[in-house]
CSV table of C-alpha atoms and ligand atoms in Angstrom, one decimal:
chain,number,residue,atom,x,y,z
H,1,MET,CA,-14.7,-28.6,-36.2
H,2,ASN,CA,-11.7,-27.4,-33.5
H,3,LYS,CA,-7.9,-28.2,-35.4
H,4,GLU,CA,-6.1,-30.9,-34.1
H,5,PHE,CA,-3.3,-30.4,-31.6
H,6,PRO,CA,0.4,-31.7,-32.8
H,7,LYS,CA,0.3,-35.5,-33.5
H,8,ASP,CA,3.1,-36.2,-30.7
H,9,PHE,CA,1.2,-33.9,-28.4
H,10,LEU,CA,1.5,-35.2,-24.8
H,11,TRP,CA,-1.9,-35.1,-23.2
H,12,GLY,CA,-1.6,-36.1,-19.3
H,13,GLY,CA,-1.9,-35.0,-15.9
H,14,ALA,CA,0.2,-33.7,-13.0
H,15,THR,CA,0.5,-34.2,-9.2
H,16,ALA,CA,3.3,-34.4,-6.7
H,17,ALA,CA,4.6,-37.0,-4.1
H,18,ASN,CA,4.0,-35.1,-0.8
H,19,GLN,CA,0.1,-34.3,-1.9
H,20,CYS,CA,-0.9,-37.5,-3.3
H,21,GLU,CA,1.2,-40.3,-2.0
H,22,GLY,CA,0.9,-40.4,1.6
H,23,ALA,CA,2.7,-43.5,3.4
H,24,TRP,CA,5.0,-40.6,4.4
H,25,ASN,CA,6.9,-43.0,7.0
H,26,GLU,CA,6.7,-46.5,5.4
H,27,ASP,CA,9.8,-48.4,3.8
H,28,GLY,CA,12.4,-46.0,5.1
H,29,LYS,CA,11.3,-42.8,4.2
H,30,GLY,CA,12.5,-39.9,5.9
H,31,MET,CA,10.6,-37.0,7.1
H,32,SER,CA,10.5,-34.0,4.5
H,33,VAL,CA,9.2,-30.5,5.0
H,34,ALA,CA,5.8,-31.0,3.8
H,35,ASP,CA,5.3,-33.5,6.6
H,36,LEU,CA,5.3,-31.2,8.9
H,37,MET,CA,2.6,-28.5,7.2
H,38,THR,CA,-0.9,-28.8,9.1
H,39,SER,CA,-3.8,-28.4,7.2
H,40,GLY,CA,-5.5,-25.2,6.8
H,41,SER,CA,-8.2,-23.8,5.0
H,42,ARG,CA,-9.6,-20.6,3.0
H,43,LYS,CA,-9.7,-18.4,6.1
H,44,SER,CA,-7.1,-20.2,8.2
H,45,PRO,CA,-3.8,-20.6,7.1
H,46,ARG,CA,-1.6,-23.9,7.2
H,47,ARG,CA,1.1,-23.9,9.5
H,48,PHE,CA,4.6,-25.2,9.3
H,49,THR,CA,5.5,-27.0,13.0
H,50,ARG,CA,9.3,-27.2,13.8
H,51,GLU,CA,8.8,-30.8,14.9
H,52,LEU,CA,5.5,-33.2,14.6
H,53,CYS,CA,2.8,-31.7,17.4
H,54,SER,CA,0.3,-34.8,18.7
H,55,ASP,CA,-2.6,-32.8,18.0
H,56,CYS,CA,-2.0,-31.5,14.7
H,57,PHE,CA,-3.1,-32.8,11.4
H,58,TYR,CA,-0.8,-33.5,9.0
H,59,PRO,CA,-2.8,-34.1,5.4
H,60,SER,CA,0.8,-35.3,3.6
H,61,HIS,CA,0.8,-38.4,5.9
H,62,GLU,CA,-1.9,-40.2,4.3
H,63,ALA,CA,-3.0,-37.8,1.6
H,64,ILE,CA,-5.1,-39.9,-0.9
H,65,ASP,CA,-2.6,-43.0,-0.4
H,66,GLN,CA,-1.5,-43.2,-3.6
H,67,TYR,CA,1.5,-45.1,-2.5
H,68,HIS,CA,-0.8,-48.1,-1.9
H,69,HIS,CA,-3.3,-46.9,-4.9
H,70,PHE,CA,-1.4,-46.1,-7.4
H,71,LYS,CA,-2.1,-49.7,-9.5
H,72,GLU,CA,-5.6,-48.5,-9.7
H,73,ASP,CA,-5.1,-44.8,-10.4
H,74,PHE,CA,-2.6,-45.4,-13.0
H,75,ALA,CA,-5.5,-47.7,-14.6
H,76,LEU,CA,-7.7,-45.1,-14.7
H,77,PHE,CA,-5.3,-42.3,-16.2
H,78,GLY,CA,-4.9,-45.2,-19.0
H,79,GLU,CA,-8.6,-45.6,-19.6
H,80,MET,CA,-8.6,-41.4,-20.1
H,81,GLY,CA,-5.9,-42.2,-22.6
H,82,PHE,CA,-3.1,-40.4,-20.9
H,83,LYS,CA,0.3,-40.0,-23.0
H,84,VAL,CA,2.3,-38.7,-19.8
H,85,TYR,CA,1.8,-38.7,-16.2
H,86,ARG,CA,4.1,-35.8,-14.4
H,87,MET,CA,4.7,-36.7,-10.9
H,88,SER,CA,7.4,-36.3,-8.3
H,89,ILE,CA,9.8,-38.6,-7.0
H,90,ALA,CA,9.9,-38.1,-3.1
H,91,TRP,CA,13.7,-37.4,-2.3
H,92,SER,CA,13.3,-38.4,1.2
H,93,ARG,CA,12.0,-42.0,0.0
H,94,ILE,CA,15.6,-42.3,-1.8
H,95,PHE,CA,17.8,-40.5,0.4
H,96,PRO,CA,15.7,-40.3,3.9
H,97,ASN,CA,18.0,-37.6,5.4
H,98,GLY,CA,19.2,-36.3,2.1
H,99,ASP,CA,23.0,-36.4,2.9
H,100,ASP,CA,22.9,-40.4,3.6
H,101,ARG,CA,25.8,-42.2,1.8
H,102,LEU,CA,23.6,-44.6,0.4
H,103,PRO,CA,20.2,-45.0,-1.1
H,104,ASN,CA,17.2,-46.5,0.2
H,105,GLN,CA,16.7,-49.4,-1.7
H,106,ALA,CA,12.8,-50.0,-1.1
H,107,GLY,CA,12.2,-46.1,-2.2
H,108,LEU,CA,14.0,-47.2,-5.4
H,109,ASP,CA,12.1,-50.3,-6.0
H,110,HIS,CA,9.0,-48.4,-5.3
H,111,TYR,CA,9.8,-45.9,-8.2
H,112,ARG,CA,10.7,-48.8,-10.2
H,113,LYS,CA,7.1,-50.3,-9.8
H,114,VAL,CA,5.3,-47.0,-10.7
H,115,PHE,CA,7.4,-46.4,-13.7
H,116,GLU,CA,6.8,-49.8,-15.1
H,117,THR,CA,3.3,-49.8,-14.1
H,118,LEU,CA,2.9,-46.3,-16.2
H,119,LYS,CA,4.7,-47.8,-19.1
H,120,ALA,CA,2.1,-50.9,-19.0
H,121,ASN,CA,-0.6,-48.3,-19.3
H,122,GLY,CA,1.0,-46.6,-22.2
H,123,ILE,CA,2.0,-43.7,-20.1
H,124,GLU,CA,5.3,-42.0,-20.2
H,125,PRO,CA,6.7,-40.5,-17.0
H,126,LEU,CA,7.7,-37.1,-16.5
H,127,ALA,CA,9.3,-37.0,-13.0
H,128,THR,CA,9.9,-33.8,-11.0
H,129,LEU,CA,13.3,-34.2,-8.9
H,130,SER,CA,12.0,-31.8,-6.2
H,131,HIS,CA,8.4,-30.6,-5.6
H,132,TYR,CA,7.9,-28.7,-2.1
H,133,GLU,CA,9.5,-32.2,-0.4
H,134,MET,CA,13.0,-31.6,0.8
H,135,PRO,CA,14.3,-34.2,3.5
H,136,PHE,CA,13.5,-32.4,6.6
H,137,HIS,CA,16.9,-33.3,8.0
H,138,LEU,CA,18.6,-30.9,5.5
H,139,VAL,CA,16.2,-28.1,6.6
H,140,GLU,CA,17.4,-28.6,10.3
H,141,LYS,CA,21.1,-29.2,9.7
H,142,TYR,CA,22.1,-27.3,6.8
H,143,ASN,CA,19.2,-24.6,6.5
H,144,GLY,CA,18.4,-26.1,3.3
H,145,TRP,CA,19.5,-24.5,0.0
H,146,LEU,CA,21.2,-21.6,1.7
H,147,ASP,CA,24.2,-24.2,2.4
H,148,ARG,CA,26.0,-24.9,-0.8
H,149,ARG,CA,26.8,-28.3,0.2
H,150,THR,CA,23.0,-29.2,-0.3
H,151,ILE,CA,24.1,-28.8,-4.0
H,152,ASP,CA,26.2,-31.9,-3.8
H,153,PHE,CA,23.4,-33.9,-2.1
H,154,PHE,CA,20.8,-32.9,-4.6
H,155,VAL,CA,23.1,-34.0,-7.6
H,156,ASN,CA,24.0,-37.0,-5.8
H,157,TYR,CA,20.4,-38.1,-5.4
H,158,CYS,CA,19.7,-37.3,-9.4
H,159,GLN,CA,22.7,-39.3,-10.3
H,160,THR,CA,21.3,-42.1,-8.1
H,161,VAL,CA,17.5,-41.9,-10.2
H,162,PHE,CA,18.8,-41.1,-13.4
H,163,ARG,CA,21.3,-44.2,-13.5
H,164,GLU,CA,18.6,-46.3,-11.7
H,165,TYR,CA,15.4,-45.5,-14.0
H,166,SER,CA,17.7,-45.0,-17.5
H,167,GLY,CA,15.4,-46.2,-20.4
H,168,LEU,CA,12.3,-46.3,-18.0
H,169,VAL,CA,12.0,-42.3,-17.8
H,170,LYS,CA,13.3,-39.8,-20.1
H,171,TYR,CA,11.7,-36.5,-19.3
H,172,TRP,CA,12.6,-34.8,-16.1
H,173,LEU,CA,12.0,-31.4,-14.1
H,174,THR,CA,14.4,-30.4,-11.7
H,175,PHE,CA,12.4,-27.7,-9.2
H,176,ASN,CA,8.8,-27.2,-9.2
H,177,GLU,CA,8.1,-23.5,-9.3
H,178,ILE,CA,11.8,-22.5,-8.8
H,179,ASN,CA,10.7,-19.1,-9.0
H,180,VAL,CA,8.7,-19.1,-5.7
H,181,LEU,CA,12.0,-18.5,-4.2
H,182,THR,CA,11.9,-14.8,-5.6
H,183,THR,CA,8.9,-14.3,-3.4
H,184,SER,CA,8.6,-13.4,0.4
H,185,PHE,CA,7.0,-16.9,1.0
H,186,GLY,CA,9.5,-19.2,-0.6
H,187,GLY,CA,12.3,-19.4,1.8
H,188,LEU,CA,10.9,-22.6,3.7
H,189,LEU,CA,8.5,-24.0,0.9
H,190,ALA,CA,11.0,-24.0,-2.0
H,191,GLY,CA,14.2,-22.9,-0.3
H,192,GLY,CA,14.0,-25.4,2.8
H,193,MET,CA,15.4,-22.7,4.8
H,194,MET,CA,14.2,-22.8,8.4
H,195,PRO,CA,12.0,-20.2,9.9
H,196,GLN,CA,12.6,-18.9,13.6
H,197,THR,CA,9.3,-19.7,14.3
H,198,ASP,CA,6.3,-22.0,13.7
H,199,THR,CA,5.5,-20.2,10.9
H,200,THR,CA,1.9,-19.7,8.7
H,201,LEU,CA,2.4,-20.6,5.0
H,202,LEU,CA,1.5,-19.0,1.6
H,203,LEU,CA,-0.5,-15.7,3.3
H,204,THR,CA,-0.7,-12.9,1.1
H,205,GLY,CA,2.6,-12.1,0.6
H,206,GLN,CA,2.8,-9.5,3.2
H,207,ALA,CA,5.4,-11.1,5.1
H,208,LYS,CA,7.9,-8.9,6.4
H,209,GLU,CA,11.2,-10.0,5.8
H,210,THR,CA,14.5,-8.7,6.7
H,211,PRO,CA,17.2,-7.4,4.0
H,212,GLU,CA,19.2,-10.7,5.0
H,213,GLU,CA,16.1,-13.1,4.6
H,214,ILE,CA,15.7,-11.4,1.3
H,215,ALA,CA,19.4,-12.0,0.2
H,216,ALA,CA,19.5,-15.6,1.8
H,217,ARG,CA,16.7,-16.4,-0.7
H,218,PHE,CA,18.2,-15.7,-3.5
H,219,GLN,CA,21.8,-17.3,-2.5
H,220,ALA,CA,19.6,-20.2,-2.2
H,221,LEU,CA,18.2,-20.2,-5.5
H,222,HIS,CA,21.4,-19.4,-6.9
H,223,HIS,CA,22.3,-23.0,-5.3
H,224,GLN,CA,19.6,-24.6,-7.0
H,225,PHE,CA,20.8,-23.3,-10.3
H,226,VAL,CA,23.6,-24.8,-10.0
H,227,ALA,CA,22.4,-27.9,-8.8
H,228,SER,CA,19.9,-28.0,-11.7
H,229,ALA,CA,22.4,-27.3,-14.2
H,230,LYS,CA,24.4,-30.0,-12.5
H,231,ALA,CA,21.7,-32.4,-13.0
H,232,VAL,CA,21.1,-31.4,-16.5
H,233,GLN,CA,24.5,-32.2,-17.2
H,234,ILE,CA,24.6,-35.6,-15.5
H,235,ALA,CA,21.2,-36.7,-17.4
H,236,HIS,CA,22.4,-36.0,-20.9
H,237,ALA,CA,25.5,-37.8,-20.2
H,238,ILE,CA,23.9,-40.9,-18.4
H,239,ASP,CA,21.4,-41.4,-21.5
H,240,PRO,CA,21.4,-38.9,-24.4
H,241,ASN,CA,17.6,-39.6,-24.8
H,242,ASN,CA,16.9,-37.9,-21.2
H,243,LYS,CA,15.1,-34.1,-21.7
H,244,VAL,CA,15.1,-32.2,-18.7
H,245,GLY,CA,13.2,-29.1,-18.1
H,246,CYS,CA,12.9,-26.2,-15.8
H,247,MET,CA,9.5,-25.3,-14.2
H,248,VAL,CA,8.5,-22.1,-13.3
H,249,ALA,CA,5.3,-20.8,-11.6
H,250,GLY,CA,3.6,-18.7,-14.3
H,251,MET,CA,3.3,-15.5,-12.9
H,252,ALA,CA,2.0,-13.6,-15.9
H,253,VAL,CA,0.7,-10.1,-14.9
H,254,TYR,CA,-0.4,-6.9,-16.7
H,255,PRO,CA,-0.6,-3.3,-15.9
H,256,TYR,CA,-3.8,-2.4,-14.2
H,257,SER,CA,-3.6,1.2,-16.2
H,258,CYS,CA,-1.9,2.7,-18.9
H,259,ASN,CA,0.0,4.9,-16.3
H,260,PRO,CA,3.6,4.3,-17.3
H,261,ALA,CA,4.6,4.2,-13.9
H,262,ASP,CA,2.4,0.8,-14.0
H,263,MET,CA,4.0,-0.7,-17.1
H,264,ILE,CA,7.3,0.0,-15.4
H,265,ALA,CA,6.1,-1.9,-12.4
H,266,THR,CA,4.3,-4.6,-14.7
H,267,GLN,CA,7.8,-5.0,-16.5
H,268,LYS,CA,10.0,-5.2,-13.2
H,269,GLN,CA,7.6,-8.0,-12.2
H,270,MET,CA,7.7,-9.9,-15.3
H,271,ARG,CA,11.2,-9.8,-15.0
H,272,LEU,CA,11.8,-10.6,-11.4
H,273,GLY,CA,8.7,-13.2,-11.3
H,274,ASN,CA,9.4,-15.4,-14.5
H,275,TYR,CA,12.5,-14.3,-16.5
H,276,LEU,CA,15.2,-14.2,-14.0
H,277,CYS,CA,14.9,-18.2,-13.4
H,278,GLY,CA,13.8,-18.6,-17.3
H,279,ASP,CA,16.9,-16.7,-18.1
H,280,VAL,CA,19.5,-18.6,-15.9
H,281,MET,CA,18.0,-22.0,-16.9
H,282,VAL,CA,17.3,-21.4,-20.7
H,283,ARG,CA,20.2,-18.9,-21.6
H,284,GLY,CA,22.5,-20.4,-18.8
H,285,THR,CA,23.2,-16.9,-17.4
H,286,TYR,CA,21.7,-14.2,-15.2
H,287,PRO,CA,20.3,-11.1,-17.4
H,288,ALA,CA,21.1,-8.0,-17.1
H,289,PHE,CA,18.5,-6.6,-15.0
H,290,ALA,CA,19.7,-8.9,-12.1
H,291,LYS,CA,22.1,-6.5,-11.2
H,292,ARG,CA,20.7,-3.6,-10.6
H,293,PHE,CA,18.0,-5.7,-8.6
H,294,PHE,CA,20.6,-7.4,-6.8
H,295,SER,CA,22.3,-4.1,-5.8
H,296,GLU,CA,19.2,-2.1,-5.1
H,297,ASN,CA,18.4,-5.2,-2.9
H,298,HIS,CA,21.9,-5.4,-0.8
H,299,ILE,CA,22.0,-8.9,-2.2
H,300,ASP,CA,25.8,-9.7,-2.5
H,301,LEU,CA,25.2,-13.2,-4.4
H,302,LYS,CA,28.3,-15.6,-3.9
H,303,LEU,CA,29.4,-17.3,-6.7
H,304,ALA,CA,32.1,-19.9,-6.7
H,305,GLU,CA,34.8,-20.6,-9.1
H,306,GLY,CA,33.0,-22.4,-12.1
H,307,ASP,CA,29.6,-21.7,-11.4
H,308,ALA,CA,29.1,-19.4,-14.5
H,309,GLU,CA,30.5,-22.2,-16.7
H,310,ILE,CA,28.2,-24.9,-15.0
H,311,LEU,CA,25.2,-22.4,-15.7
H,312,GLN,CA,26.2,-22.2,-19.2
H,313,LYS,CA,26.6,-25.8,-19.6
H,314,GLY,CA,23.7,-27.0,-18.0
H,315,LYS,CA,21.0,-25.3,-20.1
H,316,VAL,CA,17.8,-27.1,-20.0
H,317,ASP,CA,15.9,-28.9,-23.1
H,318,PHE,CA,12.6,-27.4,-22.5
H,319,TYR,CA,10.7,-24.9,-20.3
H,320,SER,CA,7.9,-26.0,-18.4
H,321,PHE,CA,5.0,-23.7,-16.2
H,322,SER,CA,2.0,-23.8,-14.0
H,323,TYR,CA,-0.5,-21.5,-15.2
H,324,TYR,CA,-3.6,-21.1,-12.9
H,325,SER,CA,-4.6,-17.3,-13.3
H,326,SER,CA,-2.9,-13.9,-14.0
H,327,GLY,CA,-2.1,-10.9,-11.7
H,328,CYS,CA,-2.6,-7.2,-12.3
H,329,VAL,CA,-0.3,-4.6,-11.5
H,330,SER,CA,-0.8,-0.9,-10.2
H,331,THR,CA,1.2,1.4,-8.5
H,332,ASP,CA,-1.9,3.3,-7.1
H,333,GLU,CA,-1.6,2.4,-3.5
H,334,GLU,CA,-5.4,2.8,-2.9
H,335,LEU,CA,-6.5,-0.1,-4.7
H,336,VAL,CA,-7.3,-3.1,-2.6
H,337,LYS,CA,-4.6,-6.1,-2.7
H,338,THR,CA,-6.0,-9.4,-3.5
H,339,SER,CA,-4.2,-12.7,-3.4
H,340,GLY,CA,-3.9,-15.2,-6.3
H,341,ASN,CA,-1.8,-18.7,-6.6
H,342,MET,CA,1.7,-17.1,-5.8
H,343,LEU,CA,0.5,-14.0,-7.2
H,344,PHE,CA,-0.7,-10.6,-5.9
H,345,GLY,CA,-1.8,-7.5,-7.2
H,346,VAL,CA,-4.9,-5.6,-7.7
H,347,PRO,CA,-8.2,-7.1,-9.0
H,348,ASN,CA,-8.6,-7.3,-12.6
H,349,PRO,CA,-11.9,-5.8,-13.4
H,350,HIS,CA,-12.5,-7.7,-16.6
H,351,LEU,CA,-11.9,-11.2,-14.9
H,352,LYS,CA,-13.9,-13.4,-12.6
H,353,ALA,CA,-11.9,-15.7,-10.1
H,354,SER,CA,-12.4,-18.9,-8.7
H,355,GLU,CA,-14.1,-20.1,-5.1
H,356,TRP,CA,-10.6,-19.6,-3.6
H,357,GLY,CA,-9.9,-16.0,-5.4
H,358,TRP,CA,-7.8,-17.1,-8.2
H,359,THR,CA,-8.7,-14.9,-11.2
H,360,ILE,CA,-9.3,-17.0,-14.1
H,361,ASP,CA,-7.9,-15.8,-17.4
H,362,PRO,CA,-7.5,-18.1,-20.3
H,363,SER,CA,-6.5,-15.1,-22.5
H,364,GLY,CA,-3.6,-15.4,-20.3
H,365,LEU,CA,-2.0,-18.3,-20.8
H,366,ARG,CA,-1.8,-17.4,-24.6
H,367,TYR,CA,0.0,-14.3,-23.8
H,368,TYR,CA,2.2,-16.0,-21.5
H,369,LEU,CA,2.8,-18.6,-24.0
H,370,ASN,CA,3.6,-16.2,-26.8
H,371,GLU,CA,6.0,-14.2,-24.4
H,372,LEU,CA,7.9,-17.3,-23.4
H,373,TYR,CA,8.3,-18.4,-26.7
H,374,ASP,CA,9.4,-15.1,-28.3
H,375,ARG,CA,11.9,-15.1,-25.6
H,376,TYR,CA,13.7,-18.6,-25.2
H,377,GLN,CA,12.6,-20.4,-28.9
H,378,VAL,CA,12.6,-23.6,-27.1
H,379,PRO,CA,9.9,-25.9,-26.7
H,380,LEU,CA,7.1,-25.2,-24.0
H,381,MET,CA,4.9,-27.5,-21.8
H,382,VAL,CA,2.2,-26.4,-19.5
H,383,VAL,CA,2.5,-28.8,-16.8
H,384,GLU,CA,0.1,-27.3,-14.2
H,385,ASN,CA,-3.4,-25.7,-14.9
H,386,GLY,CA,-6.6,-26.1,-13.6
H,387,LEU,CA,-9.8,-25.1,-11.3
H,388,GLY,CA,-9.6,-26.0,-7.8
H,389,ALA,CA,-13.4,-26.3,-6.9
H,390,GLU,CA,-15.8,-27.9,-4.2
H,391,ASP,CA,-17.4,-30.9,-5.7
H,392,LYS,CA,-21.1,-32.5,-5.2
H,393,VAL,CA,-21.3,-36.2,-5.4
H,394,GLU,CA,-25.1,-37.1,-6.4
H,395,ALA,CA,-27.2,-39.5,-4.8
H,396,ASP,CA,-26.2,-41.8,-8.0
H,397,GLY,CA,-22.8,-41.5,-7.3
H,398,SER,CA,-22.2,-39.2,-10.4
H,399,ILE,CA,-20.3,-35.7,-10.4
H,400,HIS,CA,-21.2,-32.9,-12.7
H,401,ASP,CA,-18.2,-30.7,-12.6
H,402,THR,CA,-19.0,-28.4,-15.7
H,403,TYR,CA,-17.5,-25.6,-14.0
H,404,ARG,CA,-14.2,-27.8,-14.2
H,405,ILE,CA,-14.6,-28.7,-17.8
H,406,GLU,CA,-15.8,-25.1,-19.1
H,407,TYR,CA,-12.1,-23.7,-17.3
H,408,LEU,CA,-10.2,-26.7,-19.0
H,409,ARG,CA,-11.7,-26.2,-22.3
H,410,GLU,CA,-11.2,-22.2,-22.5
H,411,HIS,CA,-7.3,-22.9,-21.7
H,412,VAL,CA,-7.1,-25.8,-24.4
H,413,ASN,CA,-8.7,-23.2,-26.8
H,414,ALA,CA,-6.2,-21.0,-25.5
H,415,MET,CA,-3.1,-23.1,-26.1
H,416,GLN,CA,-4.5,-24.0,-29.6
H,417,GLU,CA,-4.5,-20.1,-30.1
H,418,ALA,CA,-0.5,-20.2,-29.4
H,419,LEU,CA,0.2,-23.0,-31.4
H,420,GLU,CA,-1.3,-21.2,-34.3
H,421,ASP,CA,0.5,-18.1,-33.4
H,422,GLY,CA,3.7,-20.1,-33.9
H,423,VAL,CA,4.5,-21.6,-30.3
H,424,ASP,CA,6.5,-25.1,-30.1
H,425,LEU,CA,4.1,-26.4,-27.3
H,426,MET,CA,5.1,-30.0,-26.0
H,427,GLY,CA,2.3,-30.9,-23.6
H,428,TYR,CA,-0.1,-30.4,-21.3
H,429,THR,CA,-0.4,-32.0,-17.8
H,430,PRO,CA,-3.8,-30.5,-15.9
H,431,TRP,CA,-3.0,-30.3,-12.3
H,432,GLY,CA,-4.3,-32.8,-9.5
H,433,CYS,CA,-5.7,-35.2,-12.5
H,434,ILE,CA,-6.8,-37.2,-9.1
H,435,ASP,CA,-7.9,-35.3,-6.2
H,436,LEU,CA,-5.4,-34.5,-3.9
H,437,VAL,CA,-4.1,-32.2,-0.9
H,438,SER,CA,-4.0,-28.6,-1.9
H,439,ALA,CA,-0.5,-27.4,-1.1
H,440,SER,CA,-1.7,-23.7,-0.1
H,441,THR,CA,-4.7,-24.5,2.3
H,442,GLY,CA,-3.9,-28.4,2.7
H,443,GLU,CA,-7.5,-29.1,2.3
H,444,MET,CA,-9.0,-32.1,0.3
H,445,GLU,CA,-11.9,-30.2,-0.7
H,446,LYS,CA,-10.5,-27.5,-3.1
H,447,ARG,CA,-10.5,-30.5,-6.1
H,448,TYR,CA,-8.9,-30.5,-9.4
H,449,GLY,CA,-9.6,-34.1,-10.1
H,450,PHE,CA,-11.2,-36.0,-13.2
H,451,ILE,CA,-11.0,-38.6,-10.6
H,452,TYR,CA,-12.9,-38.3,-7.0
H,453,VAL,CA,-11.3,-39.3,-4.0
H,454,ASP,CA,-13.3,-39.8,-1.0
H,455,LYS,CA,-12.0,-38.1,1.6
H,456,ASP,CA,-12.8,-34.7,3.3
H,457,ASN,CA,-10.8,-31.8,5.3
H,458,ALA,CA,-10.8,-33.7,8.2
H,459,GLY,CA,-9.2,-36.9,7.0
H,460,ASN,CA,-12.2,-38.8,6.9
H,461,GLY,CA,-13.7,-41.1,3.6
H,462,THR,CA,-12.9,-44.6,2.3
H,463,LEU,CA,-10.1,-43.0,-0.6
H,464,SER,CA,-12.4,-44.6,-3.2
H,465,ARG,CA,-11.9,-43.3,-6.6
H,466,SER,CA,-14.8,-42.5,-8.9
H,467,ARG,CA,-14.9,-40.8,-12.4
H,468,LYS,CA,-16.5,-37.0,-12.5
H,469,ASP,CA,-18.2,-35.8,-15.6
H,470,SER,CA,-14.9,-34.2,-16.7
H,471,PHE,CA,-13.3,-37.3,-16.9
H,472,TYR,CA,-15.4,-38.6,-19.8
H,473,TRP,CA,-14.9,-35.4,-21.4
H,474,TYR,CA,-10.8,-35.1,-21.0
H,475,LYS,CA,-11.2,-39.2,-22.5
H,476,ARG,CA,-12.9,-37.6,-25.4
H,477,LEU,CA,-10.4,-34.9,-26.1
H,478,ILE,CA,-7.4,-37.1,-25.8
H,479,ALA,CA,-9.0,-39.7,-28.0
H,480,SER,CA,-9.8,-36.9,-30.7
H,481,ASN,CA,-6.5,-35.3,-30.3
H,482,GLY,CA,-8.3,-31.8,-29.1
H,483,THR,CA,-10.7,-31.7,-31.6
H,484,GLU,CA,-13.8,-32.6,-29.5
H,485,ARG,CA,-14.1,-30.2,-26.8
W,1,LIG,C1,1.2,-25.2,-7.5
W,1,LIG,C2,2.1,-26.0,-6.9
W,1,LIG,C3,1.1,-27.2,-6.6
W,1,LIG,C4,-0.2,-27.3,-6.6
W,1,LIG,C5,-0.9,-26.3,-7.2
W,1,LIG,C6,-2.3,-25.7,-6.9
W,1,LIG,O1,1.6,-23.8,-6.7
W,1,LIG,O2,2.9,-26.4,-7.6
W,1,LIG,O3,1.9,-28.4,-5.8
W,1,LIG,O4,-0.9,-27.7,-5.4
W,1,LIG,O5,-0.1,-25.1,-7.3
W,1,LIG,O6,-2.2,-25.1,-5.8
W,1,LIG,P1,-3.3,-25.3,-4.5
W,1,LIG,O7,-2.9,-26.9,-4.2
W,1,LIG,O8,-2.9,-24.4,-3.6
W,1,LIG,O9,-4.6,-25.3,-5.2
């Protein structure tokens, strides 16, 4: 018999507005950076176009049309027994340009209905404030987060929604996978900085950046840290029940060998990839190792007076992260480079990978949870995890996604181990609980859901929803609080 999870454990699922809502220009919504990202595939990467091009396909424009299907979707989540639903508010629905003086009432009304419907289904919302969907006007006019004025625009947006939804929403995340800004492809996706050309997205990390571009990413990141810390303080002032978390892409890495050089390289990567952001957001200050990294990379961070105090006063209440796979670090240049989800390194000979080449490593989740808890001692939450895979619909409409169940079961087992190790884990929201558009490739057929959505990569389909085998599995798991897996 498996052990039960903590009584108040938050089981649920996760999505993001730009990947599921659609209705990209309805009810006064402004264009976001995601609305200019074309579809792609495993072989040909998505592109970002600096303006809309008539013969391009932009998957965010309709996505799975959750904007119009949310009642049906939330009823299905309720049927599975979700305690929490992680979703994101599209900033450009509330402030279409980002720098508007007044919010868009239709956008505010929409999310009020969303939150009320969740509550009616017994589901607590967990709202991400910025999930790869910056209003495009801010990208064009201000170069996104590189401009310090963006802090005020974001803070104004946060204050508006904290006030508006006070009493309806208590769990918040500021920036999705904020640490993507520490990687070479984070500039546009996470930082909203305008590229000079129509660019490809999420390649394999070989993008050659100039020292100025690297410095710009870290300056933009600093502005996000300050914005996040201000948002935390405002959230607490508006409602002391508000809990605000950071959201970091889990980049657990192992040394490929016991060569000390591999170990040092791994430590460096753990620090830069995970702990730089975690330390600033949980401890309220830059870690000691940042100084050398900045100086070796000619990064002369511009801190305004008072920034250090803002960071110190705006520490998050909990640490949330995505976890799909682990990476492997080698200093041996001969070893082939492969790509993972925002993680690069050499293939780990002990692990298998998904159809999209993402290494599958449940033990890495236990390892990572323990590392984080040792370091931060705040509640942790796994807000993304899952297997992107192609599904086959049988003649009778059933979908036997045993591979997904197996992946999730192993990761639930790993969380249980971590709980027994003493980790304070508050919840689990597997990614793409309903099929949605893939962030890295723009495909529909890289599916994560418990719920199947009839739509293909070219945008064809009825958008009808149906339950996969994993739906029933997850429902039982939640009902038994983790014992039936
Ligand atoms: C994370 C993002 C999500 C999500 C997920 C899966 O990095 O926060 O938005 O999409 O990865 O990635 P993909 O959609 O590329 O399979």
